[in-house]
PDB file of C-alpha atoms in Angstrom:
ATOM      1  CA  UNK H1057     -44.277 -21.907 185.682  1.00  0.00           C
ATOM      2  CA  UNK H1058     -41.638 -19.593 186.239  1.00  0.00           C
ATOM      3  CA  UNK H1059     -42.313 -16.130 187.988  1.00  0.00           C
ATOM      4  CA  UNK H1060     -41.827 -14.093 185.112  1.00  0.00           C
ATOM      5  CA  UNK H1061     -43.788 -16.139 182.892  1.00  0.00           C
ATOM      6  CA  UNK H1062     -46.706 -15.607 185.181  1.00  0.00           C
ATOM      7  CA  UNK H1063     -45.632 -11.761 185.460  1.00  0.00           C
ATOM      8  CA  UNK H1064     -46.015 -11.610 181.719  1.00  0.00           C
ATOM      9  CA  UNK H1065     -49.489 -11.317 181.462  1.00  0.00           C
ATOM     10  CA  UNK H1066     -50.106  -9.183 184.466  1.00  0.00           C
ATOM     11  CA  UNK H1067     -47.417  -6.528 183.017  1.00  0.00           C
ATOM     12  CA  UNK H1068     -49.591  -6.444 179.168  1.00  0.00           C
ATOM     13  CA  UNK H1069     -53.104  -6.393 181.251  1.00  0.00           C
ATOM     14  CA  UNK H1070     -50.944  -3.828 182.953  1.00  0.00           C
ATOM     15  CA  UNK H1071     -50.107  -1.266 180.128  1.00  0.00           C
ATOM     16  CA  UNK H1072     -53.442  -2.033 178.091  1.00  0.00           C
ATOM     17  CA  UNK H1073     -55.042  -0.270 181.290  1.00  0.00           C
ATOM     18  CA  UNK H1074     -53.099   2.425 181.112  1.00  0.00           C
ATOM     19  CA  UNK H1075     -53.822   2.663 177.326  1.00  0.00           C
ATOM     20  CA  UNK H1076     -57.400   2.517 177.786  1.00  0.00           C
ATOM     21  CA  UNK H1077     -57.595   5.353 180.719  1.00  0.00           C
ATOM     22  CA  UNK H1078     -56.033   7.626 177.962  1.00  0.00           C
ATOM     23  CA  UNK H1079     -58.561  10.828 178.098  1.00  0.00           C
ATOM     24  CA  UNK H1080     -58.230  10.154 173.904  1.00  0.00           C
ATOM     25  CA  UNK H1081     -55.353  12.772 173.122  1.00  0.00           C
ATOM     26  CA  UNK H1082     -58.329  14.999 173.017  1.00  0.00           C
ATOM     27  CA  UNK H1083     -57.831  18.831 173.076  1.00  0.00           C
ATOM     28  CA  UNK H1084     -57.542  20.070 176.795  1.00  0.00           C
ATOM     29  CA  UNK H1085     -56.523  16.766 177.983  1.00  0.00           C
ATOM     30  CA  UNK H1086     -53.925  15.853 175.653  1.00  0.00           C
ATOM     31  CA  UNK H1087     -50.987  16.747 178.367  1.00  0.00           C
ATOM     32  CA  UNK H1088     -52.527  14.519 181.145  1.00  0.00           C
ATOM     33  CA  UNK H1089     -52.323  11.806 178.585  1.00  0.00           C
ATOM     34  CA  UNK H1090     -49.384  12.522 177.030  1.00  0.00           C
ATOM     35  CA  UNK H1091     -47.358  12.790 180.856  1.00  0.00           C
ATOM     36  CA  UNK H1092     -48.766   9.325 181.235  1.00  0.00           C
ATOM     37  CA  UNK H1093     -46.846   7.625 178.386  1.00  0.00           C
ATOM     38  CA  UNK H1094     -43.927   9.320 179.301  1.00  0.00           C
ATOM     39  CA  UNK H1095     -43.822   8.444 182.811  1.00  0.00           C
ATOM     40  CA  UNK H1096     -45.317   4.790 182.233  1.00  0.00           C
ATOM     41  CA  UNK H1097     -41.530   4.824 179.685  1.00  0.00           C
ATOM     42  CA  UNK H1098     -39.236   6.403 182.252  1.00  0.00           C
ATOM     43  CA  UNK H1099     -40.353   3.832 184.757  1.00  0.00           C
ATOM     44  CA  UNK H1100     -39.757   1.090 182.260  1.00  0.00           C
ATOM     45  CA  UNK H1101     -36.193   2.763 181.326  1.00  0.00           C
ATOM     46  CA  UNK H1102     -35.771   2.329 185.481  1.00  0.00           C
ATOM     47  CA  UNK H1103     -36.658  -1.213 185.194  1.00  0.00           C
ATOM     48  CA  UNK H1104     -34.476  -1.986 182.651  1.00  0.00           C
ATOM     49  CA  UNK H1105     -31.287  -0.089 183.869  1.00  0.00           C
ATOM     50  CA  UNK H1106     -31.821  -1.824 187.405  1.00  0.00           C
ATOM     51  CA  UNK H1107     -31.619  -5.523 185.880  1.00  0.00           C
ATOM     52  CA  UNK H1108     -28.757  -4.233 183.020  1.00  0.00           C
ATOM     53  CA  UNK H1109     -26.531  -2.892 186.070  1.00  0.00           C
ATOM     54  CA  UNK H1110     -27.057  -6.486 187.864  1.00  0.00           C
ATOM     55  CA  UNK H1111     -25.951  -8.195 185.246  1.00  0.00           C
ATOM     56  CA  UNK H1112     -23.328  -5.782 184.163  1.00  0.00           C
ATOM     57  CA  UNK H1113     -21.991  -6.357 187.914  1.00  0.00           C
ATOM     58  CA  UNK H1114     -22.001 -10.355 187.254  1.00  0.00           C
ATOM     59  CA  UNK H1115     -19.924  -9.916 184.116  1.00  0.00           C
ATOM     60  CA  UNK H1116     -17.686  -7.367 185.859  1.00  0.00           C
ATOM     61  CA  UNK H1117     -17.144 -10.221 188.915  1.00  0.00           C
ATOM     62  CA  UNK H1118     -16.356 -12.608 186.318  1.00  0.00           C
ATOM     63  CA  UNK H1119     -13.728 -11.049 184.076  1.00  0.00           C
ATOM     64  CA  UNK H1120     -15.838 -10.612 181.063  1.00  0.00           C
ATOM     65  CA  UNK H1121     -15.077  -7.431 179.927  1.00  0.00           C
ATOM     66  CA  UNK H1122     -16.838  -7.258 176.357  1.00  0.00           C
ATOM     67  CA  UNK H1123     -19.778  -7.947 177.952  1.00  0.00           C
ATOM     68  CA  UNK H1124     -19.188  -5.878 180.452  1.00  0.00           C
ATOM     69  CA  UNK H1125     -19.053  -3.501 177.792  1.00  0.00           C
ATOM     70  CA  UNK H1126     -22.288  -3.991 176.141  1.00  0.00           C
ATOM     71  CA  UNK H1127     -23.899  -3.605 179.173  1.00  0.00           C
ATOM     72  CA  UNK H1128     -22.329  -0.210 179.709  1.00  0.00           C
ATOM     73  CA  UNK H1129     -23.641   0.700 175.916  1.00  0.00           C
ATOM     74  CA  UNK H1130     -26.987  -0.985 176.615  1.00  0.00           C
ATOM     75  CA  UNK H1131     -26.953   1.187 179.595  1.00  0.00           C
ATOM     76  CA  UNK H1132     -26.601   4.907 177.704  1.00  0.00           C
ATOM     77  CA  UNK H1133     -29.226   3.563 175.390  1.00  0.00           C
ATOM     78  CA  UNK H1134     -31.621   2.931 178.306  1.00  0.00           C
ATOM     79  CA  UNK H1135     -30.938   6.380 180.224  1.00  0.00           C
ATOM     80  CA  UNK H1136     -31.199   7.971 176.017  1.00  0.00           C
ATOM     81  CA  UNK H1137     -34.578   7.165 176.373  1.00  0.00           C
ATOM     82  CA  UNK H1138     -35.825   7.734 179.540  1.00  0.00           C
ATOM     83  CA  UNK H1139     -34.217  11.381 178.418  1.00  0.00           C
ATOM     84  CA  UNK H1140     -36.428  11.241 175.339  1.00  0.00           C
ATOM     85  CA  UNK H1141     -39.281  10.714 177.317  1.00  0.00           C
ATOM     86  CA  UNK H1142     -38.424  13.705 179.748  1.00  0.00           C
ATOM     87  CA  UNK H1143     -37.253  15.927 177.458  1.00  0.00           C
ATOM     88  CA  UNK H1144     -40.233  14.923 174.395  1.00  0.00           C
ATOM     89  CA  UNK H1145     -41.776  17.946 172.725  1.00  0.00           C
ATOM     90  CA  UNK H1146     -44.908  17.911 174.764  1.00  0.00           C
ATOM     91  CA  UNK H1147     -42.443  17.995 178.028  1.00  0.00           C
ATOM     92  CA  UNK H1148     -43.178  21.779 178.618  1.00  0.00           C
ATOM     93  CA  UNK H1149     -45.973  23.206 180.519  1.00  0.00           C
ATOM     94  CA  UNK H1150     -47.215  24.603 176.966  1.00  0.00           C
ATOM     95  CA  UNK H1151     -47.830  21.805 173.940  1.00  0.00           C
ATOM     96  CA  UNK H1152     -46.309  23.297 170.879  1.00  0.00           C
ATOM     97  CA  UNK H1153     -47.943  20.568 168.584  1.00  0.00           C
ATOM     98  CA  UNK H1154     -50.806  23.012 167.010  1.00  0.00           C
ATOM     99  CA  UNK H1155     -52.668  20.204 165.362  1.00  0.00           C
ATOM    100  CA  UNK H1156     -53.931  18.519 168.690  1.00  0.00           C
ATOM    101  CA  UNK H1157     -57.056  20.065 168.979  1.00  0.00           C
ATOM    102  CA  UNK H1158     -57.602  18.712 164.846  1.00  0.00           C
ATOM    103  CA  UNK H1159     -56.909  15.178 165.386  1.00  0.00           C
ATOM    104  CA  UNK H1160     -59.790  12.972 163.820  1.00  0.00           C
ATOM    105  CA  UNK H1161     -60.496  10.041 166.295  1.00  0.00           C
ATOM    106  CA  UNK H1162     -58.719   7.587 163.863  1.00  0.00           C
ATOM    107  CA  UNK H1163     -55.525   9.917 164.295  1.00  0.00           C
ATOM    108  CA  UNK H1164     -55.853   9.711 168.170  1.00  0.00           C
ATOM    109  CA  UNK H1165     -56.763   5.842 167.670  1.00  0.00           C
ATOM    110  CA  UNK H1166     -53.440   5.848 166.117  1.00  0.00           C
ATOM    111  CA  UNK H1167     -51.412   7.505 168.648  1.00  0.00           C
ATOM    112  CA  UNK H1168     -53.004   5.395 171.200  1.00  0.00           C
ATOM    113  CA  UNK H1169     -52.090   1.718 169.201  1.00  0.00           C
ATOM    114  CA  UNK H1170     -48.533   3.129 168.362  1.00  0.00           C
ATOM    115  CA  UNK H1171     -47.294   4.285 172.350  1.00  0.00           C
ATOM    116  CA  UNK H1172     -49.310   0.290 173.625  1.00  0.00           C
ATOM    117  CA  UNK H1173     -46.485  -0.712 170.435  1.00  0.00           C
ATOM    118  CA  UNK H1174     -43.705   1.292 172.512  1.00  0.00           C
ATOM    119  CA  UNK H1175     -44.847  -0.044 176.018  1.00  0.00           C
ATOM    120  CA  UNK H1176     -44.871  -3.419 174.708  1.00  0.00           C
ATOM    121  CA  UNK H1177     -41.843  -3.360 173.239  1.00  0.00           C
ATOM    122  CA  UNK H1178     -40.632  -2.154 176.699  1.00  0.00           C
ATOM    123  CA  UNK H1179     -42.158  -4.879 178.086  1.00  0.00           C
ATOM    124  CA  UNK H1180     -41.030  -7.560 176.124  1.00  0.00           C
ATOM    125  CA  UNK H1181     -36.979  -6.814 176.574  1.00  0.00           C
ATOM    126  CA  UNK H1182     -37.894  -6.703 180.726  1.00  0.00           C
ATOM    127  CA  UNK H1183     -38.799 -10.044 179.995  1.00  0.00           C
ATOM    128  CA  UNK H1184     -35.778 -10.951 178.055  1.00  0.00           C
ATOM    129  CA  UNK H1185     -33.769  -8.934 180.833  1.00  0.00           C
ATOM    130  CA  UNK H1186     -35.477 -11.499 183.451  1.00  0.00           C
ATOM    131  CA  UNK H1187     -34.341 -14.675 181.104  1.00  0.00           C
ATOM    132  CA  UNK H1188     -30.794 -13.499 181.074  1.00  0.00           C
ATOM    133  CA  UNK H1189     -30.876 -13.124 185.275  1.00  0.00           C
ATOM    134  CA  UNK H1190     -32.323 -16.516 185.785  1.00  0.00           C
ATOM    135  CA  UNK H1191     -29.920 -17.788 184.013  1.00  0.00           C
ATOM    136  CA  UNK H1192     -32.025 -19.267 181.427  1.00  0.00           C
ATOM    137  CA  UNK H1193     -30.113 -21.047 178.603  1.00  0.00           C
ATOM    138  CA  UNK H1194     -31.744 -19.685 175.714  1.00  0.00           C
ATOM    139  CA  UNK H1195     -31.704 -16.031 176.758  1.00  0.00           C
ATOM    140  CA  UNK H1196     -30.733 -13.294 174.135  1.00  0.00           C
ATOM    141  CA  UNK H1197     -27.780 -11.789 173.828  1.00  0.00           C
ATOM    142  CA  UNK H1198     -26.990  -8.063 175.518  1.00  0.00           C
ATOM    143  CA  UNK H1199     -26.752  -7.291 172.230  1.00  0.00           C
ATOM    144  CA  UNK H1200     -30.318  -8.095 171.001  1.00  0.00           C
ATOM    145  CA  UNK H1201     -31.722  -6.345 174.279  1.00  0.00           C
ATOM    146  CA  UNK H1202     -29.481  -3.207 173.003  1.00  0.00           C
ATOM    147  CA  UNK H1203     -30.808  -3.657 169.630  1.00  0.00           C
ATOM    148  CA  UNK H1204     -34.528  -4.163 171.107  1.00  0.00           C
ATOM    149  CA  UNK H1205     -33.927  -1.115 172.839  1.00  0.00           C
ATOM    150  CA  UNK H1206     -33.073   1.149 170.503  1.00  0.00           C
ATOM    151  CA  UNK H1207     -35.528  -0.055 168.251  1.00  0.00           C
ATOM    152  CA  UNK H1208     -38.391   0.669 170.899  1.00  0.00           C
ATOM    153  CA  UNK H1209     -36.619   4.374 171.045  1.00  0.00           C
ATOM    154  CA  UNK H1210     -36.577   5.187 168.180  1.00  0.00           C
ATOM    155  CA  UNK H1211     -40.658   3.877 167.844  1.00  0.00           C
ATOM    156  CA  UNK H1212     -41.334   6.629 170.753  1.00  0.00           C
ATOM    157  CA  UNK H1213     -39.957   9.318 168.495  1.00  0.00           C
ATOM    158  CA  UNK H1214     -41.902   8.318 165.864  1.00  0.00           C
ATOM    159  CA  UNK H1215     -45.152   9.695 167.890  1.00  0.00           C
ATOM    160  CA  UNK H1216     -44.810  13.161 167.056  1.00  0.00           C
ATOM    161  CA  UNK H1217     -45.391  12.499 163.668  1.00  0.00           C
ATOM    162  CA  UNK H1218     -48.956  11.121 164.643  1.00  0.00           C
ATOM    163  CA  UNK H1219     -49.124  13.880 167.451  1.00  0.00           C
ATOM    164  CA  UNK H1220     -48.959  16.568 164.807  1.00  0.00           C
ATOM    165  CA  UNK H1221     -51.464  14.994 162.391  1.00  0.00           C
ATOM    166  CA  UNK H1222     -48.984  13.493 160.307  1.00  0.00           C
ATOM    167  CA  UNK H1223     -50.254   9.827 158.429  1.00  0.00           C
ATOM    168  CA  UNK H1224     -47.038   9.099 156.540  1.00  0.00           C
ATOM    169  CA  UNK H1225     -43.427  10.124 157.646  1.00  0.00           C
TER     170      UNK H1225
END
């Protein structure tokens, strides 16, 4: 088996602990929880920018410029989120989402299954990431990791809606 098949596993085991050491999203404690997500995404985004900026550096060494390219746009789609995870609503000292307190455990259920969604999703292009280094014939296109990514972005800004009590956009 190759490394990163066996690192797979270890990486979801990985982010389901974090999900279950959540305090809940319950009032009082909804900050510690909520800086873990974050920071759990902006060292994900770090991941990610690491291995596109190796293989943008390959593509540079070789003359390929469009891909070059994508990488660079993969790239400002990478640090776009790691911003979004700085810079989310609950990023100040002082939560302005008044409905925290009011969340019925199904609504804190929900915001617990839809940030595991976003880490996986993080996970998952790592992995493709790790194909395209090794080389590995049948790895994705940069532009189905920058189309991964942007979809997993725009799932993280979908959490407020759940953080404020919201069931349906």
């Amino acid at each position: 088996m190759e490394p990163s098949t066996l690192a797979l596993p270890v990486l979801i085991n990985g982010v389901k602990a974090l999900a279950s050491a959540y305090d809940g999203y319950e009032k009082g404690r909804f900050m510690k929880s909520d800086q873990a997500v974050r920071e759990e995404i902006r060292r994900r985004a770090d991941m990610m920018r690491s291995h596109i900026e190796r293989i943008m550096e390959r593509h540079h060494r070789d003359g390929n410029r469009e891909q070059r390219d994508e990488c660079d746009s993969t790239l400002t789609s990478v640090h776009g989120m790691s911003e979004d995870a700085t810079m989310a609503v609950t990023g100040s000292p002082n939560s302005i989402h008044d409905g925290v307190g009011k969340l019925s455990r199904k609504g804190r259920k929900r915001i617990v299954e839809h940030d595991l969604k976003t880490l996986n999703l993080l996970v998952d292009t790592t992995r493709m990431l790790n194909l395209i280094l090794s080389g590995d014939e049948e790895a994705p296109s940069m532009a189905e990791i920058h189309d991964r990514i942007g979809r997993a972005r725009n799932h993280f800004r979908e959490r407020n809606m759940y953080i404020d009590g919201l069931e349906k956009r």
